[in-house]
Short mmCIF file of C-alpha atoms in Angstrom, two decimals:
data_model
loop_
_atom_site.label_atom_id
_atom_site.label_comp_id
_atom_site.label_asym_id
_atom_site.label_seq_id
_atom_site.Cartn_x
_atom_site.Cartn_y
_atom_site.Cartn_z
CA MET A 17 64.81 109.67 47.08
CA SER A 18 68.58 109.28 47.27
CA ALA A 19 69.21 111.82 50.09
CA PRO A 20 68.27 109.54 53.02
CA GLU A 21 70.79 106.94 51.75
CA THR A 22 73.69 109.37 52.31
CA THR A 23 72.62 110.88 55.63
CA LEU A 24 74.42 109.48 58.66
CA LEU A 25 74.29 105.86 57.50
CA PRO A 26 77.02 103.41 58.43
CA ALA A 27 79.10 102.36 55.46
CA PRO A 28 77.98 98.77 54.75
CA ARG A 29 81.45 97.64 53.68
CA ARG A 30 83.22 98.78 56.84
CA ARG A 31 84.57 95.84 58.82
CA ILE A 32 85.03 97.99 61.95
CA HIS A 33 82.61 100.73 62.93
CA PRO A 34 84.43 104.08 63.34
CA ALA A 35 83.11 104.26 66.91
CA TRP A 36 85.48 101.47 67.92
CA ILE A 37 88.45 103.28 66.37
CA VAL A 38 87.53 106.42 68.31
CA ALA A 39 87.17 104.35 71.47
CA ALA A 40 90.61 102.80 70.92
CA VAL A 41 92.26 106.22 70.51
CA ALA A 42 90.36 107.53 73.55
CA PHE A 43 91.69 104.55 75.52
CA LEU A 44 95.26 105.39 74.50
CA ALA A 45 94.71 109.05 75.40
CA LEU A 46 93.55 108.02 78.88
CA VAL A 47 96.57 105.75 79.23
CA GLY A 48 98.90 108.62 78.29
CA ALA A 49 97.21 111.01 80.69
CA ALA A 50 97.28 108.56 83.59
CA GLY A 51 100.99 108.78 84.33
CA PHE A 52 100.57 111.48 86.95
CA ARG A 53 97.89 109.51 88.75
CA ALA A 54 100.61 106.99 89.59
CA ALA A 55 103.15 109.63 90.60
CA PRO A 56 102.22 111.36 93.90
CA GLY A 57 102.49 108.34 96.17
CA VAL A 58 105.81 107.35 94.60
CA LEU A 59 107.35 110.83 94.53
CA MET A 60 106.33 112.01 98.01
CA VAL A 61 109.17 110.23 99.81
CA PRO A 62 111.95 111.41 97.41
CA LEU A 63 110.65 115.01 97.56
CA GLN A 64 110.56 114.87 101.35
CA SER A 65 114.10 113.52 101.43
CA GLU A 66 115.49 116.23 99.11
CA PHE A 67 113.57 119.30 100.27
CA GLY A 68 112.41 118.39 103.78
CA TRP A 69 108.78 119.27 102.99
CA SER A 70 106.14 117.83 105.32
CA THR A 71 103.49 115.31 104.31
CA THR A 72 100.87 118.04 104.79
CA VAL A 73 102.62 120.38 102.32
CA LEU A 74 102.86 117.70 99.65
CA SER A 75 99.28 116.62 100.34
CA ALA A 76 98.19 120.24 99.77
CA ALA A 77 99.68 120.20 96.25
CA ILE A 78 97.92 116.93 95.54
CA SER A 79 94.67 118.31 96.97
CA ILE A 80 94.79 121.37 94.69
CA ASN A 81 95.34 119.01 91.78
CA LEU A 82 92.35 116.89 92.78
CA VAL A 83 90.10 119.93 93.32
CA LEU A 84 90.90 121.31 89.87
CA PHE A 85 90.72 117.79 88.45
CA GLY A 86 87.13 117.67 89.67
CA LEU A 87 85.92 121.24 89.14
CA THR A 88 87.24 121.33 85.57
CA ALA A 89 85.29 118.22 84.59
CA PRO A 90 81.75 119.66 84.11
CA PHE A 91 83.09 122.63 82.16
CA ALA A 92 85.25 120.28 80.08
CA ALA A 93 82.15 118.26 79.20
CA ALA A 94 80.45 121.42 77.96
CA LEU A 95 83.62 122.51 76.13
CA MET A 96 83.69 119.15 74.36
CA GLU A 97 80.13 119.78 73.19
CA ARG A 98 81.06 123.30 72.08
CA PHE A 99 84.54 122.89 70.53
CA GLY A 100 84.81 119.14 70.03
CA VAL A 101 86.45 116.28 71.85
CA ARG A 102 89.62 116.39 69.73
CA ALA A 103 90.58 119.99 70.59
CA VAL A 104 89.84 119.74 74.30
CA THR A 105 91.67 116.43 74.66
CA SER A 106 94.77 117.69 72.82
CA VAL A 107 95.01 120.81 75.00
CA ALA A 108 94.52 118.70 78.13
CA LEU A 109 97.38 116.36 77.21
CA VAL A 110 99.69 119.32 76.51
CA LEU A 111 98.87 120.81 79.94
CA ILE A 112 99.68 117.50 81.65
CA GLY A 113 102.95 117.24 79.74
CA ALA A 114 103.93 120.84 80.51
CA GLY A 115 103.11 120.53 84.20
CA SER A 116 105.10 117.32 84.55
CA ALA A 117 108.12 118.64 82.65
CA LEU A 118 108.23 121.92 84.59
CA THR A 119 108.17 120.03 87.88
CA VAL A 120 111.86 119.18 87.43
CA LEU A 121 112.66 122.89 87.93
CA VAL A 122 110.93 123.33 91.31
CA ASN A 123 112.92 124.19 94.44
CA GLU A 124 110.17 125.80 96.53
CA SER A 125 106.97 124.16 97.74
CA TRP A 126 104.74 126.87 96.21
CA GLN A 127 106.10 126.01 92.77
CA LEU A 128 104.80 122.47 93.19
CA LEU A 129 101.35 123.95 93.77
CA LEU A 130 101.55 125.48 90.27
CA THR A 131 102.87 122.43 88.42
CA TRP A 132 101.22 119.51 90.23
CA GLY A 133 98.24 121.62 91.28
CA LEU A 134 97.30 124.11 88.57
CA LEU A 135 98.65 122.80 85.25
CA ILE A 136 98.24 119.07 85.77
CA GLY A 137 94.97 119.60 87.65
CA LEU A 138 93.43 121.47 84.72
CA GLY A 139 94.80 118.96 82.22
CA THR A 140 93.64 115.81 83.96
CA GLY A 141 90.29 117.39 84.79
CA SER A 142 89.67 118.16 81.13
CA MET A 143 89.78 114.44 80.35
CA ALA A 144 89.29 112.01 83.20
CA LEU A 145 86.06 110.07 83.51
CA VAL A 146 83.86 112.73 81.90
CA PHE A 147 85.89 112.19 78.71
CA ALA A 148 85.05 108.48 78.75
CA GLU A 149 81.39 109.23 79.41
CA THR A 150 81.24 111.76 76.56
CA ILE A 151 82.81 109.34 74.08
CA ALA A 152 80.39 106.57 75.07
CA ASN A 153 77.29 108.79 74.89
CA THR A 154 78.30 110.40 71.58
CA TRP A 155 79.47 107.36 69.66
CA PHE A 156 77.51 104.44 71.12
CA VAL A 157 73.86 103.52 71.56
CA LYS A 158 74.55 99.85 72.10
CA SER A 159 77.05 98.65 74.76
CA ARG A 160 77.49 102.05 76.39
CA GLY A 161 78.10 100.58 79.83
CA LEU A 162 80.77 98.25 78.47
CA VAL A 163 82.50 101.10 76.60
CA ILE A 164 82.53 103.34 79.69
CA GLY A 165 84.01 100.41 81.61
CA ILE A 166 86.73 99.87 79.01
CA LEU A 167 87.64 103.56 78.77
CA THR A 168 87.64 103.99 82.53
CA ALA A 169 90.02 101.05 82.66
CA GLY A 170 92.32 103.09 80.41
CA SER A 171 93.33 105.21 83.38
CA ALA A 172 94.07 102.08 85.37
CA ALA A 173 96.06 100.68 82.48
CA GLY A 174 98.06 103.90 82.33
CA GLN A 175 98.92 103.67 86.00
CA LEU A 176 99.87 100.03 85.48
CA VAL A 177 102.17 100.96 82.60
CA PHE A 178 103.80 103.95 84.30
CA LEU A 179 103.94 102.97 87.97
CA PRO A 180 106.82 100.45 87.93
CA PHE A 181 108.97 102.74 85.77
CA ILE A 182 108.17 105.82 87.86
CA ALA A 183 109.04 103.94 91.04
CA ALA A 184 112.31 102.65 89.57
CA LEU A 185 113.33 106.05 88.18
CA ALA A 186 112.43 107.80 91.43
CA GLN A 187 115.05 105.69 93.22
CA ASP A 188 117.73 105.81 90.53
CA PRO A 189 118.49 108.18 88.84
CA GLY A 190 115.84 110.30 90.64
CA TRP A 191 112.37 111.81 90.75
CA ARG A 192 113.11 114.38 88.02
CA GLN A 193 113.57 111.66 85.41
CA ALA A 194 110.30 110.11 86.59
CA SER A 195 108.55 113.45 86.00
CA LEU A 196 109.95 113.64 82.47
CA LEU A 197 108.62 110.15 81.76
CA ILE A 198 105.13 111.31 82.75
CA ALA A 199 105.43 114.32 80.43
CA ALA A 200 106.60 112.15 77.53
CA GLY A 201 103.69 109.73 78.01
CA ALA A 202 101.10 112.51 77.79
CA LEU A 203 102.65 114.29 74.81
CA ALA A 204 103.22 111.10 72.81
CA VAL A 205 99.47 110.55 72.42
CA VAL A 206 98.68 114.03 71.03
CA PRO A 207 99.42 113.16 67.35
CA LEU A 208 97.09 110.13 67.53
CA VAL A 209 94.32 112.27 69.00
CA LEU A 210 94.68 114.94 66.31
CA LYS A 211 94.61 112.39 63.49
CA PHE A 212 92.07 109.78 64.59
CA LEU A 213 89.80 111.17 67.34
CA LYS A 214 86.79 112.48 65.45
CA ASN A 215 84.35 114.70 67.32
CA SER A 216 81.11 112.93 66.42
CA PRO A 217 79.62 110.20 64.19
CA ALA A 218 78.44 112.94 61.84
CA ASP A 219 82.09 113.82 61.15
CA ALA A 220 82.59 110.27 59.93
CA GLY A 221 79.30 110.18 58.02
CA VAL A 222 77.82 107.39 60.16
CA LEU A 223 75.29 106.82 62.90
CA PRO A 224 76.42 105.98 66.43
CA TYR A 225 77.23 102.32 66.93
CA GLY A 226 74.00 100.38 67.44
CA ALA A 227 71.70 103.20 66.26
CA GLU A 228 68.92 102.58 63.75
CA ALA A 229 68.51 104.89 60.77
CA GLU A 230 65.29 106.87 61.01
CA PRO A 231 63.67 109.43 58.70
CA GLY A 232 64.98 112.86 59.57
CA SER A 233 67.75 111.53 61.80
CA GLY A 234 70.36 113.64 60.06
CA ALA A 235 68.43 116.87 60.63
CA GLY A 236 67.80 115.87 64.22
CA ALA A 237 71.47 115.34 64.81
CA ILE A 238 72.27 118.76 63.40
CA ALA A 239 69.58 120.38 65.53
CA GLY A 240 70.81 118.57 68.59
CA ALA A 241 74.30 119.84 67.98
CA ALA A 242 72.99 123.38 67.67
CA VAL A 243 71.41 123.18 71.11
CA HIS A 244 74.88 122.89 72.66
CA ASN A 245 76.54 125.45 70.39
CA ARG A 246 76.73 128.09 73.09
CA ASN A 247 78.96 129.25 75.95
CA ALA A 248 80.30 126.16 77.68
CA ALA A 249 80.50 127.73 81.13
CA VAL A 250 76.90 128.94 80.92
CA ARG A 251 75.68 125.51 79.85
CA ALA A 252 77.58 123.77 82.66
CA LEU A 253 76.12 126.12 85.27
CA GLN A 254 72.60 125.86 83.83
CA VAL A 255 72.80 122.07 83.96
CA LEU A 256 73.99 122.28 87.58
CA LYS A 257 71.04 124.52 88.45
CA ARG A 258 68.57 122.03 86.98
CA ALA A 259 70.29 118.99 88.47
CA SER A 260 70.54 120.52 91.94
CA LYS A 261 66.74 120.39 92.20
CA VAL A 262 66.79 116.60 91.84
CA ARG A 263 67.36 114.47 94.95
CA THR A 264 69.07 111.74 92.93
CA PHE A 265 71.80 114.21 91.96
CA TRP A 266 72.73 114.82 95.59
CA ALA A 267 72.71 111.08 96.32
CA LEU A 268 75.16 110.52 93.47
CA VAL A 269 77.28 113.47 94.61
CA ALA A 270 77.53 112.12 98.16
CA GLY A 271 78.37 108.59 97.04
CA PHE A 272 80.95 109.68 94.49
CA ALA A 273 82.63 112.07 96.93
CA ILE A 274 83.20 109.08 99.20
CA CYS A 275 84.38 107.07 96.19
CA GLY A 276 87.03 109.69 95.45
CA ALA A 277 88.07 109.92 99.09
CA THR A 278 88.68 106.19 99.31
CA THR A 279 90.52 105.79 95.99
CA ASN A 280 92.54 108.76 94.68
CA GLY A 281 92.52 110.55 98.01
CA LEU A 282 93.65 107.76 100.33
CA ILE A 283 94.96 104.65 98.60
CA GLY A 284 96.25 106.42 95.49
CA THR A 285 98.07 109.11 97.48
CA HIS A 286 98.98 107.56 100.83
CA PHE A 287 99.21 103.78 100.40
CA ILE A 288 102.90 103.83 99.43
CA PRO A 289 103.95 106.24 102.24
CA SER A 290 101.90 104.20 104.72
CA ALA A 291 103.49 100.94 103.59
CA HIS A 292 106.89 102.65 103.81
CA ASP A 293 106.07 103.55 107.45
CA HIS A 294 105.73 99.83 108.13
CA GLY A 295 109.13 99.08 106.62
CA MET A 296 108.00 97.99 103.14
CA PRO A 297 110.33 99.10 100.32
CA GLN A 298 108.84 101.78 98.10
CA THR A 299 109.23 99.72 94.93
CA THR A 300 107.40 96.80 96.57
CA ALA A 301 104.50 99.04 97.61
CA ALA A 302 104.40 100.51 94.09
CA GLY A 303 104.25 96.96 92.73
CA LEU A 304 101.19 96.29 94.88
CA LEU A 305 99.50 99.38 93.45
CA ALA A 306 100.36 98.11 89.97
CA VAL A 307 98.51 94.88 90.84
CA VAL A 308 95.56 97.05 91.90
CA GLY A 309 95.73 98.54 88.40
CA ILE A 310 95.63 95.12 86.76
CA PHE A 311 92.50 94.06 88.60
CA ASP A 312 91.00 97.52 88.21
CA ILE A 313 90.94 96.91 84.44
CA VAL A 314 89.16 93.59 84.93
CA GLY A 315 86.74 94.97 87.52
CA THR A 316 85.79 98.10 85.61
CA ILE A 317 85.14 96.30 82.33
CA ALA A 318 83.11 93.67 84.20
CA SER A 319 81.17 96.44 85.94
CA GLY A 320 80.33 97.98 82.57
CA TRP A 321 79.02 94.62 81.37
CA LEU A 322 76.98 94.20 84.57
CA THR A 323 75.61 97.75 84.31
CA ASP A 324 74.12 96.93 80.90
CA ARG A 325 72.20 94.07 82.55
CA PHE A 326 71.47 94.82 86.23
CA ASN A 327 70.19 97.60 88.49
CA PRO A 328 73.08 100.09 88.82
CA ARG A 329 71.91 101.17 92.29
CA ILE A 330 72.40 97.70 93.72
CA LEU A 331 75.78 97.42 92.02
CA LEU A 332 76.91 100.68 93.64
CA ALA A 333 75.79 99.55 97.09
CA VAL A 334 77.68 96.27 96.78
CA TYR A 335 80.85 97.96 95.48
CA TYR A 336 80.95 100.53 98.29
CA GLN A 337 80.33 97.99 101.03
CA PHE A 338 83.07 95.65 99.85
CA ARG A 339 85.46 98.60 99.67
CA GLY A 340 84.61 99.56 103.23
CA ILE A 341 85.38 96.06 104.49
CA GLY A 342 88.76 96.17 102.77
CA LEU A 343 89.70 99.52 104.33
CA LEU A 344 88.62 98.30 107.77
CA VAL A 345 91.14 95.46 107.76
CA LEU A 346 93.96 97.28 105.90
CA PRO A 347 95.78 98.51 109.07
CA LEU A 348 96.08 94.88 110.16
CA LEU A 349 97.63 93.83 106.84
CA LEU A 350 100.40 96.40 106.43
CA SER A 351 103.87 95.06 107.27
CA ALA A 352 107.47 95.09 106.03
CA THR A 353 106.81 92.08 103.79
CA VAL A 354 103.97 91.13 101.46
CA GLN A 355 101.75 88.53 103.10
CA PRO A 356 99.04 86.46 101.30
CA SER A 357 96.36 88.49 103.10
CA MET A 358 97.72 91.68 101.52
CA ILE A 359 97.53 90.08 98.07
CA VAL A 360 93.86 89.25 98.72
CA PHE A 361 93.23 92.88 99.74
CA VAL A 362 94.98 94.23 96.63
CA VAL A 363 93.00 91.96 94.30
CA ILE A 364 89.62 92.80 95.86
CA TYR A 365 90.36 96.52 96.07
CA GLY A 366 91.54 96.51 92.48
CA LEU A 367 88.35 94.88 91.24
CA ASP A 368 86.38 97.55 93.13
CA TRP A 369 88.59 100.58 92.43
CA VAL A 370 86.50 102.49 89.86
CA ALA A 371 83.86 99.85 89.23
CA THR A 372 81.50 102.56 90.51
CA VAL A 373 81.88 104.62 87.32
CA PRO A 374 79.69 102.67 84.82
CA PRO A 375 76.64 102.43 87.16
CA THR A 376 76.98 106.07 88.22
CA ALA A 377 77.17 107.22 84.58
CA ALA A 378 74.17 105.01 83.76
CA ILE A 379 72.05 106.64 86.47
CA CYS A 380 73.06 110.11 85.23
CA ARG A 381 72.00 109.13 81.71
CA GLU A 382 68.74 107.57 82.92
CA VAL A 383 67.68 110.49 85.13
CA PHE A 384 69.04 113.52 83.24
CA GLY A 385 68.88 112.43 79.60
CA ALA A 386 70.64 114.85 77.23
CA ASP A 387 72.24 116.62 80.19
CA GLY A 388 73.71 113.35 81.45
CA SER A 389 77.32 113.95 80.40
CA VAL A 390 77.53 117.39 82.00
CA VAL A 391 75.71 116.16 85.12
CA PHE A 392 78.23 113.34 85.37
CA GLY A 393 80.93 116.02 85.15
CA TRP A 394 79.49 117.68 88.26
CA VAL A 395 79.18 114.34 90.04
CA PHE A 396 82.80 113.66 89.14
CA ALA A 397 83.72 117.07 90.57
CA ALA A 398 82.36 115.80 93.90
CA HIS A 399 84.50 112.68 93.46
CA GLN A 400 87.65 114.78 93.23
CA LEU A 401 86.64 117.18 96.00
CA GLY A 402 86.22 114.15 98.23
CA ALA A 403 89.61 112.90 97.08
CA ALA A 404 91.23 116.26 97.78
CA ALA A 405 89.76 116.47 101.28
CA ALA A 406 90.84 112.92 102.07
CA ALA A 407 94.38 113.43 100.72
CA LEU A 408 94.84 116.54 102.87
CA ALA A 409 93.16 115.07 105.95
CA ALA A 410 95.17 111.84 105.79
CA GLY A 411 98.41 113.81 105.50
CA ALA A 412 97.46 115.88 108.54
CA ILE A 413 96.55 112.71 110.49
CA ARG A 414 99.92 111.19 109.60
CA ASP A 415 101.80 114.30 110.75
CA ALA A 416 99.76 114.52 113.98
CA THR A 417 99.72 110.84 115.02
CA GLY A 418 102.65 109.32 113.16
CA GLN A 419 100.42 106.80 111.38
CA TYR A 420 97.45 106.49 109.01
CA THR A 421 95.25 104.12 111.04
CA TYR A 422 92.48 106.62 111.85
CA ALA A 423 92.30 107.61 108.18
CA TRP A 424 91.68 104.00 107.10
CA PHE A 425 88.98 103.45 109.75
CA GLY A 426 87.22 106.71 108.89
CA ALA A 427 87.19 105.82 105.21
CA ALA A 428 85.67 102.41 105.97
CA ALA A 429 82.80 104.07 107.83
CA MET A 430 82.19 106.46 104.93
CA CYS A 431 81.93 103.54 102.50
CA THR A 432 79.05 102.07 104.52
CA ILE A 433 77.27 105.44 104.31
CA ALA A 434 77.78 105.49 100.52
CA ALA A 435 76.38 101.96 100.22
CA VAL A 436 73.19 102.93 102.07
CA ILE A 437 72.75 106.12 100.03
CA SER A 438 73.20 104.26 96.73
CA ALA A 439 70.78 101.48 97.62
CA THR A 440 68.04 104.00 98.42
CA ILE A 441 68.16 105.96 95.13
CA ARG A 442 64.66 105.73 93.65
CA LYS A 443 64.51 103.65 90.48
CA ASP A 444 61.70 105.80 89.05
CA ALA A 445 63.46 109.10 89.76
CA GLY A 446 64.07 109.80 86.10
CA ALA A 447 60.42 109.38 85.13
CA LYS A 448 59.33 111.91 87.77
CA GLU A 449 61.75 114.67 86.87
CA PRO A 450 60.81 117.31 84.28
CA ALA A 451 62.71 117.26 81.04
CA PRO A 452 65.51 119.84 80.76
CA VAL A 453 64.47 123.13 79.21
CA PRO A 454 66.92 124.37 76.58
CA ALA A 455 68.48 127.70 77.52
#
């Protein structure tokens, strides 16, 4: 009679559910890991000045980073199921710190491919948005969309915190000190992760936030954990095989690839160099990206709230179309000084930056159920592959034409395509797909 009272029940005297403590630590981890996301656009010009490397060469290093950032994500989701969120997150932060610190020793372009590309790519890919999605799905039943929005905003907050300092250090005393700041930011969060980031509600002896206690829920949780207690790579590939048979998966992949191309790939990598081409000081352009980060936090949290209440497909279509309009007019707004029209662009683009994440994660959860986190990892891989292609292509366009105009116009057209694809995702797709078969 007493056993059910001690099985995965929330402690009645707790003032704060442990899920919110885990979410807070996860937010800080994402902030610490986000330093590098602010770095490439700021450090490209100093690296070009010191070593004479072309925009294409530097874009290649960033592209390798983005490819690994994306391709690591689905395997990281499975690794988190297999070994726990705490271990995977700690290793990821150490990789980011090591890659950033070792960057100060580079003197050949291929070495940048190893530090920016390999080490930091693997580290950031092991966390990123799939980390936020895993935390939300594991620890929350209620308010999942809001939590994903808040955690996704952690990356934006990290860029906001780091960007002004990275830009200032890159000018004086230099880009090496900026790289060390990024390393310090990632490593500083590791002790908090090891102490407070529990792997699951069961580790804390509670149910997920918002869950109702049911007879046998403890046994079910243990059984559910056993399902994923197998090779992480095999699970990730098996989930991909199942998901690839679902049309909705490919619609999400296409839309998110365009999302990555128009955020990390273009604006995140090339906005500062493009503004510099128009005579804008690098610190001023970095300040504008910091403003994007401020409104990204607001927009992403608001998107999570909206996702809990409205059709995520319509939200995606609206977000992509507004982004496309912004990119279409961007070439007309760039100048040596900051005009009011540029402020309007920065605010709107910030609100829209990763507002796509909560509705995309919601559709993955709705259609793919228990496989949702790993499926989202594969969708996020497409996001980063799109970003990598756009970063490289935009660099090549700049070297070939001397400007970025064609890159902005091409990205605007792609956003319209993403809006149409998102609006046409069937709402009943999840009900028509067979349930995943455990391997």
